[in-house]
Tab-separated table of C-alpha atoms and ligand atoms in Angstrom:
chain	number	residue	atom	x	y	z
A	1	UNK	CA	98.912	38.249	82.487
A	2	UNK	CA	96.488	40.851	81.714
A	3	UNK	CA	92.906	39.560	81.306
A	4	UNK	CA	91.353	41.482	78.153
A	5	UNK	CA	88.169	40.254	76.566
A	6	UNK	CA	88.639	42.182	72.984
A	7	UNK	CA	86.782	39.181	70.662
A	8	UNK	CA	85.252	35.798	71.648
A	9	UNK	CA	87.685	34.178	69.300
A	10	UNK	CA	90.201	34.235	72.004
A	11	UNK	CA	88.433	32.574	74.268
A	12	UNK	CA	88.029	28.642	74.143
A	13	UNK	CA	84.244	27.812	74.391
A	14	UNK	CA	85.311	26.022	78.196
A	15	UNK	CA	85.821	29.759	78.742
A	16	UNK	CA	82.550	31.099	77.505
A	17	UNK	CA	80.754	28.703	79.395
A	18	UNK	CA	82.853	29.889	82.851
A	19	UNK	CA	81.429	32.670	82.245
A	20	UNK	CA	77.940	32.018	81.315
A	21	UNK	CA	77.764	29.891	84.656
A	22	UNK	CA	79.257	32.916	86.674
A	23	UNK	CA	76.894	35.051	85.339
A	24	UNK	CA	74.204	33.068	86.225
A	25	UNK	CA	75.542	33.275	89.900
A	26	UNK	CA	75.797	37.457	89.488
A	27	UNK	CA	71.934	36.854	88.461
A	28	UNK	CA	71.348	34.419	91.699
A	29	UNK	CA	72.901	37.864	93.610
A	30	UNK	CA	76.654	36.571	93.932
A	31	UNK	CA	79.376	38.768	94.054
A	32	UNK	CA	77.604	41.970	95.176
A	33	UNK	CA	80.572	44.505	96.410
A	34	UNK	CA	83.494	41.930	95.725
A	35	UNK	CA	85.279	44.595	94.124
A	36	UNK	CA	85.403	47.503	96.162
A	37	UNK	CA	87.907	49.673	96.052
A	38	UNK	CA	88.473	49.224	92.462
A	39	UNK	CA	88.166	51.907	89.616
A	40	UNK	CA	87.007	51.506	86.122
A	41	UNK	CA	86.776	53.727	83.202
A	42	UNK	CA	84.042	53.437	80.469
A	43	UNK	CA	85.171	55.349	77.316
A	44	UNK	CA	82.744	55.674	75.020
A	45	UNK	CA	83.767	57.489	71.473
A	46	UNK	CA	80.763	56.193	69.950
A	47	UNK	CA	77.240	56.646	71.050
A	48	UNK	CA	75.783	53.912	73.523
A	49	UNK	CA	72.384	53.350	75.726
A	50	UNK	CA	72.404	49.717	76.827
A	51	UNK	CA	75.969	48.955	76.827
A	52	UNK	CA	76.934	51.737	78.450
A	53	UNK	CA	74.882	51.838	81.351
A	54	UNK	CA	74.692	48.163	81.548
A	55	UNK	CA	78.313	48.371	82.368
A	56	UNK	CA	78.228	50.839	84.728
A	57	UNK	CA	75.378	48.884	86.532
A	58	UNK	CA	77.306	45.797	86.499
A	59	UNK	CA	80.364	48.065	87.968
A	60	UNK	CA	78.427	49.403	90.375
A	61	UNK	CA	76.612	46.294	91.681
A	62	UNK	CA	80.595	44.752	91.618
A	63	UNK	CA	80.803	47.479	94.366
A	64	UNK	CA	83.403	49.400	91.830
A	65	UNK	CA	83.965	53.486	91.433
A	66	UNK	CA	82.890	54.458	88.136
A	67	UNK	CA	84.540	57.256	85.707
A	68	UNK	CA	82.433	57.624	82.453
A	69	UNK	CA	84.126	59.851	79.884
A	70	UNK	CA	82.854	61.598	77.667
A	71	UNK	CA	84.699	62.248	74.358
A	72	UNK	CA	82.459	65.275	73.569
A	73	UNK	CA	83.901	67.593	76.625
A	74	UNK	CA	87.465	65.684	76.582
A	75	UNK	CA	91.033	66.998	75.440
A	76	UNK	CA	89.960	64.925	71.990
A	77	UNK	CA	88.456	67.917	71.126
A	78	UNK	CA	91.654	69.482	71.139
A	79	UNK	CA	93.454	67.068	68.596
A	80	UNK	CA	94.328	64.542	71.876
A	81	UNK	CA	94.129	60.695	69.788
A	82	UNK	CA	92.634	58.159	70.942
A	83	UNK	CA	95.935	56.326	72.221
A	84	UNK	CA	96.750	59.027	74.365
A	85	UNK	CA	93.569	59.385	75.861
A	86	UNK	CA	93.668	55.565	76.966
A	87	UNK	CA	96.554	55.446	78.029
A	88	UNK	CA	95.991	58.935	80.706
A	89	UNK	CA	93.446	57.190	82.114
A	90	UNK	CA	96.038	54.027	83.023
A	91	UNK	CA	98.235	56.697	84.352
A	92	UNK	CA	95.784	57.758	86.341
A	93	UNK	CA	95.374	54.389	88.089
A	94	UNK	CA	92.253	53.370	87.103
A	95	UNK	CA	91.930	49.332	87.409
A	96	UNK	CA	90.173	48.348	84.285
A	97	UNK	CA	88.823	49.923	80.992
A	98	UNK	CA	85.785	49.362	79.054
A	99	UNK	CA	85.823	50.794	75.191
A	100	UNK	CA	83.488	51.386	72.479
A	101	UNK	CA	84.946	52.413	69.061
A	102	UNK	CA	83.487	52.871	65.854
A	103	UNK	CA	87.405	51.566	64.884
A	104	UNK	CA	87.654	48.110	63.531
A	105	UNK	CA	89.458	46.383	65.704
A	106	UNK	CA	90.907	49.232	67.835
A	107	UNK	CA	92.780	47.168	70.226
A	108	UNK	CA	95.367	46.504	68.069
A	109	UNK	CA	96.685	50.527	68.723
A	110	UNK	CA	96.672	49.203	72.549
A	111	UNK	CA	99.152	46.388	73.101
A	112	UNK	CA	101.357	48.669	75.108
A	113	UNK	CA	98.454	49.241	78.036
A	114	UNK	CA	98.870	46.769	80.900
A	115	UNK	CA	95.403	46.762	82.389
A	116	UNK	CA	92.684	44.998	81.424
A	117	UNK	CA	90.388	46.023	78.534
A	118	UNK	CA	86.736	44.859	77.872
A	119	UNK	CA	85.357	45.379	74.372
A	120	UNK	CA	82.389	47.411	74.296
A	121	UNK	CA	82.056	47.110	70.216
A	122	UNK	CA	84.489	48.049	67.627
A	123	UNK	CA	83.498	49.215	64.195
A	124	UNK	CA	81.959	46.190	62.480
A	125	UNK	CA	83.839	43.840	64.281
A	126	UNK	CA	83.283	42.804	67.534
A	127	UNK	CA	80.722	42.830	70.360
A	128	UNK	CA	81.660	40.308	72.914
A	129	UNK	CA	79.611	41.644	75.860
A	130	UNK	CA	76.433	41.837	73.090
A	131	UNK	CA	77.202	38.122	72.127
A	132	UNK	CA	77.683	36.876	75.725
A	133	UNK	CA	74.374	37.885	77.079
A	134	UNK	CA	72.563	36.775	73.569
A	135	UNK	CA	74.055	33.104	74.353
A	136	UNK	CA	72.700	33.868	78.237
A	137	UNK	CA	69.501	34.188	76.651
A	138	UNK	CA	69.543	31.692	74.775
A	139	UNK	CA	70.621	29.423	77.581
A	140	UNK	CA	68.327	30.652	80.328
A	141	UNK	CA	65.355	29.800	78.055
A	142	UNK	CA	66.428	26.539	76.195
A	143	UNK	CA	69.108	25.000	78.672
A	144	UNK	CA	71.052	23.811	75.556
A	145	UNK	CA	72.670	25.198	72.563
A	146	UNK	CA	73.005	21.958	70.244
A	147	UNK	CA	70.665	21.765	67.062
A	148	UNK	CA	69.158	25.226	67.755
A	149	UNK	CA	68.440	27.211	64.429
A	150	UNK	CA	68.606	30.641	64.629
A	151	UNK	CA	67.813	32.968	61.779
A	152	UNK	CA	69.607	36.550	61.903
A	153	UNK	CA	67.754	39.069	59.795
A	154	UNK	CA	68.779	42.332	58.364
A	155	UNK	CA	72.109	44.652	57.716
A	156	UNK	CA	74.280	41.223	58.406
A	157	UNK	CA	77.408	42.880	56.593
A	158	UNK	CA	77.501	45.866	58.822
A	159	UNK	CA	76.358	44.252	61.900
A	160	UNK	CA	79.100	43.474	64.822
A	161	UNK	CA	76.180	41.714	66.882
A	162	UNK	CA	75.842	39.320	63.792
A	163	UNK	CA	79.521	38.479	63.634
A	164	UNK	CA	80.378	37.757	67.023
A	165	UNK	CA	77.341	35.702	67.186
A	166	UNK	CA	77.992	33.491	64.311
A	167	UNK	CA	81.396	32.383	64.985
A	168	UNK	CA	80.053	31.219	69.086
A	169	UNK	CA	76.724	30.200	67.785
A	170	UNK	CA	78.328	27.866	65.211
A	171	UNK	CA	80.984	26.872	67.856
A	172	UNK	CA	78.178	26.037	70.559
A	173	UNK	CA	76.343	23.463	67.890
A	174	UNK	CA	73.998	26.152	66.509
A	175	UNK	CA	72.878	26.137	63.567
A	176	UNK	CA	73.170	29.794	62.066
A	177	UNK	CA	71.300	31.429	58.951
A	178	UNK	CA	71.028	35.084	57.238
A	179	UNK	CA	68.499	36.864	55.989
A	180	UNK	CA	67.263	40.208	54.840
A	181	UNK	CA	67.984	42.476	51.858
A	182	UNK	CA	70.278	40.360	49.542
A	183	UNK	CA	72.673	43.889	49.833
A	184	UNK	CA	73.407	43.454	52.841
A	185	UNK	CA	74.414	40.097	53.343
A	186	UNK	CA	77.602	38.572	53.742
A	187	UNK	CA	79.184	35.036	53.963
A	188	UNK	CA	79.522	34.347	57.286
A	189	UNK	CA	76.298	32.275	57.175
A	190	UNK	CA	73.994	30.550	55.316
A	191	UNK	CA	71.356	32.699	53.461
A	192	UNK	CA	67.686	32.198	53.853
A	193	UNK	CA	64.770	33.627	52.365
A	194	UNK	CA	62.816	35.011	55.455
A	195	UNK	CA	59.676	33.701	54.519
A	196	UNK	CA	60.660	30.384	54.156
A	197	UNK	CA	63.198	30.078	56.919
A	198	UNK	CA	60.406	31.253	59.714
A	199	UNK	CA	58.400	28.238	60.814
A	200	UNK	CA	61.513	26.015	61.570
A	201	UNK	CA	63.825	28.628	63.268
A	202	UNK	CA	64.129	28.493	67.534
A	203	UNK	CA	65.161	31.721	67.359
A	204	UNK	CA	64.292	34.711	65.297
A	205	UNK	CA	67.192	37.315	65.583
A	206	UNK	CA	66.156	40.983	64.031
A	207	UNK	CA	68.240	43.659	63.370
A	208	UNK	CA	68.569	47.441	62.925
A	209	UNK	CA	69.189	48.884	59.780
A	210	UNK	CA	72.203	50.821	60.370
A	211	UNK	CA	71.952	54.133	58.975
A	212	UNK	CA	75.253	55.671	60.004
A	213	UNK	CA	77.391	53.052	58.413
A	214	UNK	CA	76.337	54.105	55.022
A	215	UNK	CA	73.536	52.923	53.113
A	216	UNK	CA	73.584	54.396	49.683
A	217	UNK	CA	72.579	50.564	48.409
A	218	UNK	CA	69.312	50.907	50.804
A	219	UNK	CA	66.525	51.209	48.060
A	220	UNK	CA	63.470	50.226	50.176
A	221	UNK	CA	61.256	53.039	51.936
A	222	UNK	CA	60.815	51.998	55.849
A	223	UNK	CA	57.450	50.941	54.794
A	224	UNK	CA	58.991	48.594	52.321
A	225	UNK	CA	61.310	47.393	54.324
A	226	UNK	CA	58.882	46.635	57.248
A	227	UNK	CA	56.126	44.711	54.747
A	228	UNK	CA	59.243	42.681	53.027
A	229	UNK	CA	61.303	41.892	55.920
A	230	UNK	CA	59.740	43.324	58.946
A	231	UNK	CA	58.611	40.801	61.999
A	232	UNK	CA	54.637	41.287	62.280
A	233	UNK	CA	52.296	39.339	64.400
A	234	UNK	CA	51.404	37.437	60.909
A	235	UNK	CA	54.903	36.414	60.675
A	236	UNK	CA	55.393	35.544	64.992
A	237	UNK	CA	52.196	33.074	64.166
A	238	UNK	CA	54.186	31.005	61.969
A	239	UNK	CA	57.068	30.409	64.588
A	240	UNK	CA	57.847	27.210	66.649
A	241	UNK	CA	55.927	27.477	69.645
A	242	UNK	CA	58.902	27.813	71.903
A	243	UNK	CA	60.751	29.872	70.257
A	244	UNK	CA	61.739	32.914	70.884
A	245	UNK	CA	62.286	36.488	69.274
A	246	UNK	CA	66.178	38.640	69.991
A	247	UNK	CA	67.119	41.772	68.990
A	248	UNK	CA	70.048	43.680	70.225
A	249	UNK	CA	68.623	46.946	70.413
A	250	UNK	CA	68.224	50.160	69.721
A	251	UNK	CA	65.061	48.998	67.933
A	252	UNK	CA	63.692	50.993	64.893
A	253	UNK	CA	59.830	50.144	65.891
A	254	UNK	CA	57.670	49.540	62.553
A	255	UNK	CA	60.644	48.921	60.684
A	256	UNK	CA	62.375	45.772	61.811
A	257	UNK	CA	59.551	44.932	63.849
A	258	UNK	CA	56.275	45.844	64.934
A	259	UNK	CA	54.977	47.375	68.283
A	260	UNK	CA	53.017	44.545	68.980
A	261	UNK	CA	55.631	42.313	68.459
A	262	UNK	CA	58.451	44.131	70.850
A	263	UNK	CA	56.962	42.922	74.125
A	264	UNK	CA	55.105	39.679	72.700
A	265	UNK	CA	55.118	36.487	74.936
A	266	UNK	CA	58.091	35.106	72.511
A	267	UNK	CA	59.883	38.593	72.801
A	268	UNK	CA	62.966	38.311	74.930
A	269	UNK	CA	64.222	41.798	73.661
A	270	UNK	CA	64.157	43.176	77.053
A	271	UNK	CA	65.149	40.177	79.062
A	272	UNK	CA	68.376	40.622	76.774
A	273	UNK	CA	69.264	43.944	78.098
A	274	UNK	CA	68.881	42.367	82.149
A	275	UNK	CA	70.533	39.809	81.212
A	276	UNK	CA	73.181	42.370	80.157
A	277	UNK	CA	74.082	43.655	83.360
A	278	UNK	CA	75.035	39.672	84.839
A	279	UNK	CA	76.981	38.794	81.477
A	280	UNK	CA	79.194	42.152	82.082
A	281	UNK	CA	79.387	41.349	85.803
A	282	UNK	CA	81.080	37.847	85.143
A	283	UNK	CA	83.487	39.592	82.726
A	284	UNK	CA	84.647	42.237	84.870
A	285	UNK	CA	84.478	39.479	87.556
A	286	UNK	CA	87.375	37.880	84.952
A	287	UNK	CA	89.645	40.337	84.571
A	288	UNK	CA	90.012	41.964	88.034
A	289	UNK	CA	88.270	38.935	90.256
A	290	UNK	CA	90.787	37.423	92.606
A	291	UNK	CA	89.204	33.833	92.968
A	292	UNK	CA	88.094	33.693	89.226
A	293	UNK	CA	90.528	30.898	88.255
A	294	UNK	CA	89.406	29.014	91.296
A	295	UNK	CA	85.801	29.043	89.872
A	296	UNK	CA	84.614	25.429	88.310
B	1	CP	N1	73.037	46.565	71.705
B	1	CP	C1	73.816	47.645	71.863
B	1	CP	O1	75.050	47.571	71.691
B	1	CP	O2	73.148	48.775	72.224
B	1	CP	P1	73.820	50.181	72.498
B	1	CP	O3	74.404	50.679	71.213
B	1	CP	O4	72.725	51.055	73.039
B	1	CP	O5	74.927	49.963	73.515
């Protein structure tokens, strides 16, 4: 059966955890060149920095040839859809794809591709790989899930990275809460006022303001937004003294957060994005990895 991982939903947590633990073996230097000889494509239709590249790392460390399209010079230019484009690269023999598309829930166009596909984001959907190594994080620094309260603050409704988290989180024991402009939340959590919600969270989750997935209801200047909701060393004060500060990334600096705050002791924004590269390791390691199963 062909190993996809399209949304965390279909995996059980047992699952998630595999892979957590595998990816704490790619971290320990494991698996280095066990899949050599191998191809994978990384299509990209919508722009990417750190999962991109973090893939191709994690392909390349895997020991993997690496094809990374670009849909700017491709035959998409010339009225090629996106189906057709997938599926030439399956015909071509590659082993494995890895997709990023601002299409909610893309996948659903694929059923009739046979080899595996790894979710790089859809629309406002999923992010598995983002999820998985925000969990790896989380794990590396607490060594437990159970009880933890994490507050996730900004654009909830349009944010992929917020929706992928909540459903695990919640699933792991987590306890999960919202926050931000009231206009762009959503119900997939509990809402919190920032402010109050800051002293007893273990983790303080910020997020972009996504610009490009329309924000006529965005009233605030950036100046506005960063004094009302912004994370500023006043604010990091009032935190737990183990936790910890997470943002995806691409960071709007003085907006979401300060420059002061980005590489703060409690900031594990970067940490994230190594983690990255073991997380996307273990799931390539999944779908294409001959002793996977055997794994426990
Ligand atoms: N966090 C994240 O998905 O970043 P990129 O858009 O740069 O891949």
């Amino acid at each position: 059966m062909t190993k996809n991982c399209l949304k965390l939903k279909d995996l059980t947590t047992e699952e998630i955890m595999k892979l957590l633990k595998v990816a704490i073996t790619c971290k320990q230097g494991q698996y280095i060149d066990s899949l050599k000889g191998m191809i994978v494509a990384n299509l990209f239709f919508e722009p990417s920095t750190r999962t991109h590249y973090s893939f191709n790392v994690a392909e390349e460390k895997l020991g993997m040839k690496v094809i990374n399209f670009s849909s700017a010079s491709s035959s998409i230019k010339k009225g090629e859809s996106f189906y057709d484009t997938v599926k030439t690269f399956e015909s071509l023999g590659v082993n494995a794809l890895v997709i990023r598309s601002e299409i909610n829930e893309y996948y659903n166009q694929l059923d009739k591709i046979k080899i595996p596909i790894l979710n790089a984001g859809d629309g406002v959907k999923n992010h598995p790989s983002q999820s998985l190594l925000d969990i790896y994080t989380i794990y590396e620094h607490f060594g437990y899930f159970k009880g933890l309260n994490i507050v996730i603050v900004g654009d909830i409704e349009h944010s992929r990275v917020a929706h992928t988290n909540i459903e695990i989180m919640n699933r792991l024991g987590m306890n999960t809460y919202i926050s931000g402009p009231k206009v762009f939340q959503d119900n997939s959590a509990k809402f919190i006022e920032f402010e109050d919600g800051i002293e007893k969270m273990d983790i303080v989750m910020m997020l972009r303001i996504q610009h490009e997935r329309h924000h006529e209801n965005m009233k605030l200047s950036q100046e506005e937004y960063h004094q009302k909701y912004g994370l500023n060393i006043d604010r990091v004060k009032k935190m737990k003294e183990n936790s910890i500060i997470m943002h995806p990334a691409p960071v709007n600096r003085n907006v979401e957060i300060s420059d002061e705050v980005m590489e703060c002791d409690k900031s594990k924004i970067f940490t994230q994005m190594e983690n990255g590269v073991y997380v996307r390791m273990a799931m390539i390691l999944r779908s294409l990895g001959e002793n996977y199963d055997s794994i426990n």
